[in-house]
């Protein structure tokens, strides 16, 4: 099973973890690491390395972070570049996290990355778009 390390600014990671636990229940090999204002990138790197030792069972690792270019993304990327069994996915949302926790047993890190991006994009929508999609589905082509 892939190990997952979630991280983000402020209480993003612990908040996503709490929401995940509410919906899915306890998940194995998942660690959430917050990056509060008083933390440093050096401390975050130490926390990531300790987390890697806890969740890595040899099947691969995926970091899920909140923001492209943010410190959690950059520190995770540095660690992943030294491995061939890890990926970093950023721009996380709860839709993606929930779906991917249910799918990760059968995936490689690269497959997880591709599927996570699809799930994340699918989770971004609006009421107007959903109503328009429903309307189109209820009114199929009426012909010529």
Short mmCIF file of N, CA and C in Angstrom, two decimals:
data_model
loop_
_atom_site.label_atom_id
_atom_site.label_comp_id
_atom_site.label_asym_id
_atom_site.label_seq_id
_atom_site.Cartn_x
_atom_site.Cartn_y
_atom_site.Cartn_z
N UNK A 1 0.85 -1.19 0.00
CA UNK A 1 0.00 0.00 0.00
C UNK A 1 0.88 1.24 0.00
N UNK A 2 0.49 2.20 -0.81
CA UNK A 2 1.23 3.45 -0.85
C UNK A 2 1.13 4.18 0.48
N UNK A 3 2.23 4.74 0.92
CA UNK A 3 2.21 5.63 2.08
C UNK A 3 1.88 7.03 1.61
N UNK A 4 1.16 7.77 2.43
CA UNK A 4 0.73 9.12 2.06
C UNK A 4 1.12 10.08 3.17
N UNK A 5 1.74 11.18 2.76
CA UNK A 5 2.08 12.27 3.68
C UNK A 5 1.38 13.51 3.16
N UNK A 6 0.45 14.03 3.95
CA UNK A 6 -0.27 15.25 3.60
C UNK A 6 0.37 16.41 4.34
N UNK A 7 0.53 17.54 3.65
CA UNK A 7 1.08 18.72 4.31
C UNK A 7 0.58 19.99 3.64
N UNK A 8 0.55 21.03 4.44
CA UNK A 8 0.12 22.33 3.92
C UNK A 8 0.28 23.41 4.97
N UNK A 9 0.04 24.61 4.53
CA UNK A 9 0.19 25.77 5.40
C UNK A 9 -0.86 25.78 6.51
N UNK A 10 -0.48 26.39 7.64
CA UNK A 10 -1.40 26.48 8.77
C UNK A 10 -1.83 25.09 9.21
N UNK A 11 -3.12 24.92 9.41
CA UNK A 11 -3.67 23.64 9.84
C UNK A 11 -4.32 22.89 8.68
N UNK A 12 -3.87 23.16 7.46
CA UNK A 12 -4.45 22.51 6.28
C UNK A 12 -4.40 20.99 6.41
N UNK A 13 -3.23 20.45 6.73
CA UNK A 13 -3.07 18.99 6.74
C UNK A 13 -3.92 18.34 7.84
N UNK A 14 -3.87 18.87 9.04
CA UNK A 14 -4.67 18.27 10.12
C UNK A 14 -6.16 18.46 9.86
N UNK A 15 -6.54 19.55 9.22
CA UNK A 15 -7.94 19.75 8.86
C UNK A 15 -8.40 18.75 7.82
N UNK A 16 -7.59 18.54 6.79
CA UNK A 16 -7.94 17.54 5.77
C UNK A 16 -7.97 16.14 6.37
N UNK A 17 -7.02 15.87 7.27
CA UNK A 17 -7.01 14.56 7.92
C UNK A 17 -8.28 14.36 8.75
N UNK A 18 -8.68 15.38 9.51
CA UNK A 18 -9.90 15.27 10.32
C UNK A 18 -11.12 15.03 9.44
N UNK A 19 -11.21 15.74 8.33
CA UNK A 19 -12.33 15.54 7.41
C UNK A 19 -12.30 14.14 6.81
N UNK A 20 -11.10 13.69 6.44
CA UNK A 20 -10.95 12.34 5.88
C UNK A 20 -11.39 11.29 6.90
N UNK A 21 -10.97 11.44 8.14
CA UNK A 21 -11.34 10.48 9.18
C UNK A 21 -12.84 10.48 9.42
N UNK A 22 -13.47 11.66 9.35
CA UNK A 22 -14.92 11.76 9.54
C UNK A 22 -15.66 10.97 8.46
N UNK A 23 -15.18 11.03 7.24
CA UNK A 23 -15.87 10.39 6.13
C UNK A 23 -15.46 8.92 5.97
N UNK A 24 -14.17 8.63 6.04
CA UNK A 24 -13.67 7.29 5.73
C UNK A 24 -13.30 6.45 6.94
N UNK A 25 -13.06 7.10 8.05
CA UNK A 25 -12.55 6.37 9.20
C UNK A 25 -11.03 6.29 9.15
N UNK A 26 -10.48 5.54 10.06
CA UNK A 26 -9.02 5.44 10.19
C UNK A 26 -8.38 4.90 8.91
N UNK A 27 -7.27 5.49 8.53
CA UNK A 27 -6.54 5.07 7.34
C UNK A 27 -5.11 4.70 7.72
N UNK A 28 -4.62 3.58 7.20
CA UNK A 28 -3.26 3.14 7.49
C UNK A 28 -2.27 3.93 6.65
N UNK A 29 -1.07 4.07 7.17
CA UNK A 29 0.06 4.66 6.45
C UNK A 29 -0.24 6.06 5.91
N UNK A 30 -0.89 6.86 6.70
CA UNK A 30 -1.16 8.26 6.35
C UNK A 30 -0.73 9.14 7.51
N UNK A 31 0.02 10.17 7.19
CA UNK A 31 0.45 11.13 8.20
C UNK A 31 0.15 12.54 7.69
N UNK A 32 -0.38 13.36 8.57
CA UNK A 32 -0.64 14.76 8.25
C UNK A 32 0.36 15.63 9.01
N UNK A 33 1.01 16.53 8.28
CA UNK A 33 2.01 17.42 8.89
C UNK A 33 1.66 18.86 8.53
N UNK A 34 1.27 19.61 9.54
CA UNK A 34 0.96 21.03 9.34
C UNK A 34 2.25 21.85 9.21
N UNK A 35 2.13 22.98 8.55
CA UNK A 35 3.25 23.92 8.43
C UNK A 35 2.77 25.28 8.95
N UNK A 36 2.77 25.45 10.28
CA UNK A 36 2.29 26.71 10.86
C UNK A 36 3.31 27.83 10.68
N UNK A 37 2.90 29.08 10.90
CA UNK A 37 3.79 30.22 10.67
C UNK A 37 5.10 30.14 11.46
N UNK A 38 5.07 29.55 12.64
CA UNK A 38 6.28 29.50 13.47
C UNK A 38 7.23 28.37 13.06
N UNK A 39 6.87 27.54 12.12
CA UNK A 39 7.74 26.45 11.69
C UNK A 39 8.77 26.96 10.70
N UNK A 40 9.70 26.09 10.34
CA UNK A 40 10.74 26.42 9.35
C UNK A 40 10.81 25.30 8.32
N UNK A 41 11.44 25.59 7.20
CA UNK A 41 11.60 24.54 6.19
C UNK A 41 12.54 23.44 6.70
N UNK A 42 13.51 23.79 7.55
CA UNK A 42 14.40 22.78 8.11
C UNK A 42 13.62 21.82 9.01
N UNK A 43 12.74 22.36 9.84
CA UNK A 43 11.92 21.52 10.70
C UNK A 43 10.97 20.67 9.87
N UNK A 44 10.39 21.27 8.84
CA UNK A 44 9.47 20.53 7.97
C UNK A 44 10.20 19.36 7.29
N UNK A 45 11.42 19.58 6.84
CA UNK A 45 12.20 18.51 6.23
C UNK A 45 12.43 17.37 7.22
N UNK A 46 12.77 17.73 8.46
CA UNK A 46 12.97 16.70 9.49
C UNK A 46 11.67 15.92 9.73
N UNK A 47 10.55 16.63 9.78
CA UNK A 47 9.26 15.97 9.98
C UNK A 47 8.93 15.04 8.81
N UNK A 48 9.22 15.50 7.59
CA UNK A 48 8.96 14.66 6.41
C UNK A 48 9.83 13.40 6.44
N UNK A 49 11.10 13.55 6.79
CA UNK A 49 11.99 12.38 6.84
C UNK A 49 11.52 11.38 7.90
N UNK A 50 11.09 11.86 9.05
CA UNK A 50 10.57 10.97 10.09
C UNK A 50 9.28 10.29 9.61
N UNK A 51 8.43 11.04 8.92
CA UNK A 51 7.17 10.48 8.40
C UNK A 51 7.46 9.42 7.34
N UNK A 52 8.46 9.67 6.50
CA UNK A 52 8.82 8.68 5.47
C UNK A 52 9.17 7.34 6.11
N UNK A 53 9.90 7.39 7.19
CA UNK A 53 10.28 6.15 7.87
C UNK A 53 9.05 5.42 8.43
N UNK A 54 8.03 6.18 8.80
CA UNK A 54 6.84 5.57 9.39
C UNK A 54 5.88 4.98 8.35
N UNK A 55 5.75 5.62 7.19
CA UNK A 55 4.72 5.18 6.23
C UNK A 55 5.27 4.39 5.05
N UNK A 56 6.58 4.34 4.90
CA UNK A 56 7.18 3.66 3.75
C UNK A 56 7.32 2.17 4.03
N UNK A 57 6.51 1.36 3.33
CA UNK A 57 6.62 -0.10 3.46
C UNK A 57 7.21 -0.72 2.21
N UNK A 58 7.73 0.12 1.31
CA UNK A 58 8.36 -0.37 0.10
C UNK A 58 7.49 -0.32 -1.15
N UNK A 59 6.23 0.07 -1.00
CA UNK A 59 5.32 0.15 -2.15
C UNK A 59 5.30 1.54 -2.79
N UNK A 60 5.93 2.49 -2.16
CA UNK A 60 5.97 3.84 -2.69
C UNK A 60 5.33 4.85 -1.75
N UNK A 61 5.61 6.11 -2.05
CA UNK A 61 5.17 7.22 -1.21
C UNK A 61 4.57 8.30 -2.09
N UNK A 62 3.53 8.95 -1.58
CA UNK A 62 2.98 10.12 -2.26
C UNK A 62 2.83 11.23 -1.23
N UNK A 63 3.38 12.39 -1.56
CA UNK A 63 3.13 13.60 -0.78
C UNK A 63 1.94 14.31 -1.41
N UNK A 64 1.03 14.76 -0.59
CA UNK A 64 -0.10 15.57 -1.04
C UNK A 64 0.04 16.91 -0.34
N UNK A 65 0.22 17.98 -1.13
CA UNK A 65 0.42 19.30 -0.53
C UNK A 65 -0.64 20.28 -1.01
N UNK A 66 -0.67 21.45 -0.37
CA UNK A 66 -1.76 22.39 -0.61
C UNK A 66 -1.50 23.37 -1.75
N UNK A 67 -0.27 23.75 -1.98
CA UNK A 67 -0.02 24.91 -2.83
C UNK A 67 1.24 24.74 -3.67
N UNK A 68 1.10 24.83 -4.98
CA UNK A 68 2.26 24.77 -5.87
C UNK A 68 3.24 25.88 -5.52
N UNK A 69 4.48 25.52 -5.29
CA UNK A 69 5.52 26.49 -4.97
C UNK A 69 5.63 26.82 -3.49
N UNK A 70 4.70 26.36 -2.68
CA UNK A 70 4.76 26.61 -1.24
C UNK A 70 5.85 25.75 -0.58
N UNK A 71 6.20 26.08 0.64
CA UNK A 71 7.25 25.35 1.34
C UNK A 71 6.98 23.86 1.44
N UNK A 72 5.77 23.41 1.81
CA UNK A 72 5.54 21.96 1.84
C UNK A 72 5.79 21.30 0.49
N UNK A 73 5.35 21.93 -0.58
CA UNK A 73 5.57 21.38 -1.92
C UNK A 73 7.07 21.35 -2.24
N UNK A 74 7.76 22.43 -1.97
CA UNK A 74 9.19 22.49 -2.30
C UNK A 74 10.02 21.49 -1.50
N UNK A 75 9.76 21.37 -0.20
CA UNK A 75 10.52 20.43 0.63
C UNK A 75 10.20 18.99 0.21
N UNK A 76 8.94 18.69 -0.02
CA UNK A 76 8.57 17.35 -0.48
C UNK A 76 9.22 17.04 -1.82
N UNK A 77 9.24 18.01 -2.72
CA UNK A 77 9.84 17.81 -4.04
C UNK A 77 11.32 17.49 -3.94
N UNK A 78 12.02 18.16 -3.05
CA UNK A 78 13.44 17.90 -2.85
C UNK A 78 13.67 16.46 -2.40
N UNK A 79 12.84 15.98 -1.49
CA UNK A 79 12.99 14.61 -1.01
C UNK A 79 12.61 13.59 -2.08
N UNK A 80 11.59 13.88 -2.86
CA UNK A 80 11.12 12.96 -3.89
C UNK A 80 12.13 12.84 -5.04
N UNK A 81 12.83 13.92 -5.35
CA UNK A 81 13.80 13.90 -6.45
C UNK A 81 14.91 12.89 -6.20
N UNK A 82 15.15 12.54 -4.95
CA UNK A 82 16.21 11.58 -4.62
C UNK A 82 15.70 10.13 -4.64
N UNK A 83 14.42 9.93 -4.96
CA UNK A 83 13.83 8.59 -4.94
C UNK A 83 13.24 8.26 -6.30
N UNK A 84 12.99 7.00 -6.56
CA UNK A 84 12.29 6.62 -7.79
C UNK A 84 10.94 5.96 -7.51
N UNK A 85 10.51 6.06 -6.25
CA UNK A 85 9.24 5.43 -5.87
C UNK A 85 8.32 6.42 -5.15
N UNK A 86 8.39 7.68 -5.54
CA UNK A 86 7.60 8.69 -4.83
C UNK A 86 7.12 9.77 -5.80
N UNK A 87 6.03 10.41 -5.43
CA UNK A 87 5.44 11.49 -6.23
C UNK A 87 4.98 12.60 -5.29
N UNK A 88 4.84 13.79 -5.85
CA UNK A 88 4.25 14.92 -5.14
C UNK A 88 3.05 15.40 -5.94
N UNK A 89 1.91 15.48 -5.28
CA UNK A 89 0.70 16.02 -5.89
C UNK A 89 0.34 17.27 -5.10
N UNK A 90 0.06 18.35 -5.79
CA UNK A 90 -0.24 19.59 -5.08
C UNK A 90 -1.56 20.18 -5.56
N UNK A 91 -2.07 21.14 -4.78
CA UNK A 91 -3.38 21.71 -5.07
C UNK A 91 -4.49 20.80 -4.55
N UNK A 92 -4.22 20.12 -3.46
CA UNK A 92 -5.13 19.11 -2.93
C UNK A 92 -6.48 19.70 -2.54
N UNK A 93 -7.50 18.87 -2.71
CA UNK A 93 -8.81 19.19 -2.16
C UNK A 93 -9.38 17.90 -1.55
N UNK A 94 -10.44 18.06 -0.78
CA UNK A 94 -10.97 16.90 -0.05
C UNK A 94 -11.49 15.83 -1.00
N UNK A 95 -12.09 16.22 -2.10
CA UNK A 95 -12.57 15.26 -3.11
C UNK A 95 -11.43 14.33 -3.53
N UNK A 96 -10.28 14.93 -3.85
CA UNK A 96 -9.14 14.14 -4.30
C UNK A 96 -8.64 13.24 -3.18
N UNK A 97 -8.48 13.79 -2.00
CA UNK A 97 -7.94 13.00 -0.90
C UNK A 97 -8.84 11.79 -0.60
N UNK A 98 -10.13 12.00 -0.52
CA UNK A 98 -11.04 10.90 -0.20
C UNK A 98 -11.01 9.82 -1.28
N UNK A 99 -11.12 10.23 -2.53
CA UNK A 99 -11.12 9.23 -3.60
C UNK A 99 -9.80 8.46 -3.64
N UNK A 100 -8.70 9.17 -3.46
CA UNK A 100 -7.41 8.51 -3.58
C UNK A 100 -7.09 7.61 -2.40
N UNK A 101 -7.62 7.91 -1.23
CA UNK A 101 -7.40 7.01 -0.10
C UNK A 101 -8.06 5.66 -0.38
N UNK A 102 -9.18 5.68 -1.09
CA UNK A 102 -9.89 4.45 -1.40
C UNK A 102 -9.26 3.68 -2.55
N UNK A 103 -8.46 4.36 -3.37
CA UNK A 103 -7.89 3.74 -4.57
C UNK A 103 -6.43 3.33 -4.42
N UNK A 104 -5.76 3.78 -3.42
CA UNK A 104 -4.29 3.68 -3.40
C UNK A 104 -3.74 2.27 -3.25
N UNK A 105 -4.54 1.31 -2.80
CA UNK A 105 -4.03 -0.06 -2.62
C UNK A 105 -3.47 -0.66 -3.89
N UNK A 106 -4.08 -0.34 -5.01
CA UNK A 106 -3.74 -1.00 -6.27
C UNK A 106 -2.84 -0.17 -7.18
N UNK A 107 -2.41 1.00 -6.72
CA UNK A 107 -1.73 1.94 -7.61
C UNK A 107 -0.24 2.07 -7.32
N UNK A 108 0.51 2.37 -8.38
CA UNK A 108 1.89 2.79 -8.21
C UNK A 108 1.87 4.28 -7.89
N UNK A 109 2.97 4.84 -7.42
CA UNK A 109 2.98 6.29 -7.18
C UNK A 109 2.64 7.09 -8.44
N UNK A 110 3.14 6.70 -9.59
CA UNK A 110 2.85 7.43 -10.82
C UNK A 110 1.36 7.32 -11.20
N UNK A 111 0.77 6.14 -11.04
CA UNK A 111 -0.66 5.98 -11.31
C UNK A 111 -1.49 6.81 -10.34
N UNK A 112 -1.05 6.83 -9.08
CA UNK A 112 -1.74 7.65 -8.06
C UNK A 112 -1.74 9.11 -8.50
N UNK A 113 -0.58 9.60 -8.95
CA UNK A 113 -0.45 11.01 -9.36
C UNK A 113 -1.45 11.34 -10.47
N UNK A 114 -1.50 10.51 -11.49
CA UNK A 114 -2.39 10.77 -12.63
C UNK A 114 -3.85 10.75 -12.18
N UNK A 115 -4.22 9.75 -11.42
CA UNK A 115 -5.61 9.63 -10.98
C UNK A 115 -5.98 10.73 -9.99
N UNK A 116 -5.05 11.12 -9.14
CA UNK A 116 -5.31 12.18 -8.17
C UNK A 116 -5.61 13.50 -8.87
N UNK A 117 -4.89 13.80 -9.93
CA UNK A 117 -5.14 15.04 -10.66
C UNK A 117 -6.52 15.01 -11.31
N UNK A 118 -6.92 13.86 -11.84
CA UNK A 118 -8.27 13.74 -12.41
C UNK A 118 -9.34 13.93 -11.33
N UNK A 119 -9.15 13.31 -10.18
CA UNK A 119 -10.11 13.45 -9.07
C UNK A 119 -10.18 14.90 -8.59
N UNK A 120 -9.03 15.52 -8.47
CA UNK A 120 -9.01 16.91 -8.00
C UNK A 120 -9.73 17.84 -8.95
N UNK A 121 -9.52 17.64 -10.25
CA UNK A 121 -10.20 18.48 -11.24
C UNK A 121 -11.70 18.22 -11.23
N UNK A 122 -12.10 16.96 -11.07
CA UNK A 122 -13.52 16.60 -11.03
C UNK A 122 -14.20 17.25 -9.82
N UNK A 123 -13.47 17.41 -8.74
CA UNK A 123 -14.02 18.00 -7.53
C UNK A 123 -14.20 19.50 -7.59
N UNK A 124 -13.63 20.14 -8.60
CA UNK A 124 -13.78 21.59 -8.76
C UNK A 124 -14.92 21.85 -9.73
N UNK A 125 -16.01 22.39 -9.23
CA UNK A 125 -17.17 22.69 -10.06
C UNK A 125 -17.97 23.78 -9.38
N UNK A 126 -19.14 24.07 -9.88
CA UNK A 126 -20.01 25.08 -9.28
C UNK A 126 -21.45 24.60 -9.35
N UNK A 127 -22.31 25.22 -8.59
CA UNK A 127 -23.73 24.89 -8.64
C UNK A 127 -24.27 25.11 -10.05
N UNK A 128 -23.91 26.25 -10.67
CA UNK A 128 -24.40 26.56 -12.02
C UNK A 128 -23.99 25.48 -13.01
N UNK A 129 -22.75 25.04 -12.94
CA UNK A 129 -22.29 24.00 -13.85
C UNK A 129 -22.98 22.67 -13.58
N UNK A 130 -23.18 22.33 -12.32
CA UNK A 130 -23.85 21.07 -11.99
C UNK A 130 -25.30 21.09 -12.46
N UNK A 131 -25.99 22.23 -12.28
CA UNK A 131 -27.37 22.34 -12.75
C UNK A 131 -27.44 22.27 -14.27
N UNK A 132 -26.48 22.90 -14.95
CA UNK A 132 -26.45 22.85 -16.41
C UNK A 132 -26.19 21.41 -16.88
N UNK A 133 -25.30 20.71 -16.22
CA UNK A 133 -25.03 19.31 -16.58
C UNK A 133 -26.27 18.45 -16.37
N UNK A 134 -26.98 18.69 -15.26
CA UNK A 134 -28.19 17.92 -14.98
C UNK A 134 -29.26 18.21 -16.03
N UNK A 135 -29.38 19.48 -16.40
CA UNK A 135 -30.38 19.87 -17.40
C UNK A 135 -30.08 19.20 -18.75
N UNK A 136 -28.82 19.18 -19.14
CA UNK A 136 -28.43 18.53 -20.40
C UNK A 136 -28.73 17.03 -20.35
N UNK A 137 -28.49 16.42 -19.18
CA UNK A 137 -28.73 14.99 -19.05
C UNK A 137 -30.22 14.66 -19.09
N UNK A 138 -31.05 15.57 -18.57
CA UNK A 138 -32.50 15.33 -18.54
C UNK A 138 -33.16 15.63 -19.88
N UNK A 139 -32.52 16.46 -20.70
CA UNK A 139 -33.06 16.84 -22.00
C UNK A 139 -32.11 16.40 -23.10
N UNK A 140 -32.11 15.10 -23.43
CA UNK A 140 -31.21 14.65 -24.49
C UNK A 140 -31.60 15.29 -25.82
N UNK A 141 -30.75 15.14 -26.78
CA UNK A 141 -31.01 15.73 -28.09
C UNK A 141 -32.42 15.42 -28.57
N UNK A 142 -33.10 16.45 -29.00
CA UNK A 142 -34.49 16.28 -29.42
C UNK A 142 -34.57 16.01 -30.92
N UNK A 143 -33.48 15.82 -31.55
CA UNK A 143 -33.48 15.52 -32.98
C UNK A 143 -33.45 16.78 -33.81
N UNK A 144 -33.74 16.62 -35.08
CA UNK A 144 -33.65 17.71 -36.05
C UNK A 144 -34.84 18.62 -35.94
#
